């Protein structure tokens, strides 16, 4: 095995959403040498940049790890594709581009769980710092930052009608979901710039690559962390069949995401002792919570056929429609090709027992049987809905000692009575909205799961049959105090019991946020960068 021949101050594993932010912030003052390792390649594929291109970048090995879940009992034994970005920009290069912070309640709960510094009022400045909001700065939003936020560039009459119908059902119209209380219905704001995807690679990494103190290495699979006693001193990675080692003077920072970060820890002998011993891995540091506490938003996808409406279904099946879509994007950077997967959103409560919204709708002017298959040949919409606060918990665990082999992923969807009840109630609420007066002119008829499905158990079972992930895995290296045996990192994102190692990605979320998770990861990385640089200054002062 080669000895470490190079030394950097910081080594960041993963040039995804968080890694791009960290690379920018940690190199800004020129004091620190930073190495950024990425298993994927450059974001030079056109479908990364055309917003509708997520249809091609997900489940493609050029840009995606192409993970799959274990068969899920509550989903009819199906194994789901589980997209995770394997390209610079990570998931921000292949996701739905929705700008969403979640609710103030989410972060206040993190604070109440023993994580000082993470309340809504304390994280809001970090959201604002990086933001470039299309309306300019105010008390809630920032302007001039790297993370561009714009309005959607496409509208649909059928979605406008759904918004009116939601208002009839007590879900008010709103124009901003990001002020701490996201209840209501409106068009999503998106991370785009003039109709083109705006990823973390464009926003944060590209400007930083001009600095001499940052080095980016692509196609580098990190195999394991290097330990000296209780300190992480570097990493071992593979590129082009050759194994290399590099050392970190100050810290190694895992920013590999909610699947790869716990997997890498386990490969390195850090995690649940029983699991590691099962694979013959020496237990270097036992941490029971590594890979546990997996949370995700399960997206239930009912479909309604409609009449007298323009949807993407019939446009995609018409040569003239496809030509028109292409010309509109070419000339104006607008229309369906500029569309995020979901254009209209709504946040609602499945029942009166919830103080704040526990459901999120992603309403789509299209329908299909499953991702990767053609759209239906008839006009239809998909008012998909997910439980924002699942009580089901899953895991990520080793499947092999070979770092090339993906881990086992078990979300355990709909495994609790609470989640089954919310799924049934969500379908009932969707039916109320679709039956509202504003939808009547479109003569909606339920295509799936079908109007014959009525009882609580029938609805919950049907939800599992038509549901899939909406790509928000979090929590597998959760943040919490040292006395919380299930936590992996402390409130400064340092791994319990080890020096020289932090984790900065969605895996540290103790509870999933009430919405899409990309921009909360940007915030986590912004806050982490401040803490890392503060610790470096304190260390330098102490040494002096």
PDB file of C-alpha atoms in Angstrom, residues 154-168 173 185-187 343-344 363 365 381 438-439 441-442:
ATOM      1  CA  UNK A 154     -43.788  28.074 -17.486  1.00  0.00           C
ATOM      2  CA  UNK A 155     -47.463  28.172 -16.476  1.00  0.00           C
ATOM      3  CA  UNK A 156     -50.294  25.694 -17.062  1.00  0.00           C
ATOM      4  CA  UNK A 157     -54.035  26.409 -16.920  1.00  0.00           C
ATOM      5  CA  UNK A 158     -54.658  23.053 -15.268  1.00  0.00           C
ATOM      6  CA  UNK A 159     -52.194  23.925 -12.468  1.00  0.00           C
ATOM      7  CA  UNK A 160     -53.785  27.346 -11.994  1.00  0.00           C
ATOM      8  CA  UNK A 161     -57.096  25.538 -11.562  1.00  0.00           C
ATOM      9  CA  UNK A 162     -55.586  23.153  -9.011  1.00  0.00           C
ATOM     10  CA  UNK A 163     -54.395  26.193  -7.060  1.00  0.00           C
ATOM     11  CA  UNK A 164     -57.911  27.613  -7.063  1.00  0.00           C
ATOM     12  CA  UNK A 165     -59.300  24.231  -6.000  1.00  0.00           C
ATOM     13  CA  UNK A 166     -56.802  24.014  -3.135  1.00  0.00           C
ATOM     14  CA  UNK A 167     -57.947  27.447  -1.953  1.00  0.00           C
ATOM     15  CA  UNK A 168     -61.550  26.173  -1.944  1.00  0.00           C
ATOM     16  CA  UNK A 173     -52.673  30.968  -2.238  1.00  0.00           C
ATOM     17  CA  UNK A 185     -50.288  26.705  -2.615  1.00  0.00           C
ATOM     18  CA  UNK A 186     -48.216  28.408  -5.298  1.00  0.00           C
ATOM     19  CA  UNK A 187     -45.612  27.996  -7.990  1.00  0.00           C
ATOM     20  CA  UNK A 343     -43.987  23.323 -11.106  1.00  0.00           C
ATOM     21  CA  UNK A 344     -46.810  23.895  -8.624  1.00  0.00           C
ATOM     22  CA  UNK A 363     -48.295  18.872  -8.852  1.00  0.00           C
ATOM     23  CA  UNK A 365     -49.052  18.494 -15.657  1.00  0.00           C
ATOM     24  CA  UNK A 381     -52.113  15.366 -14.135  1.00  0.00           C
ATOM     25  CA  UNK A 438     -62.453  25.012  -9.830  1.00  0.00           C
ATOM     26  CA  UNK A 439     -61.577  21.636 -11.394  1.00  0.00           C
ATOM     27  CA  UNK A 441     -64.481  22.200 -16.239  1.00  0.00           C
ATOM     28  CA  UNK A 442     -61.708  19.637 -16.711  1.00  0.00           C
TER      29      UNK A 442
END
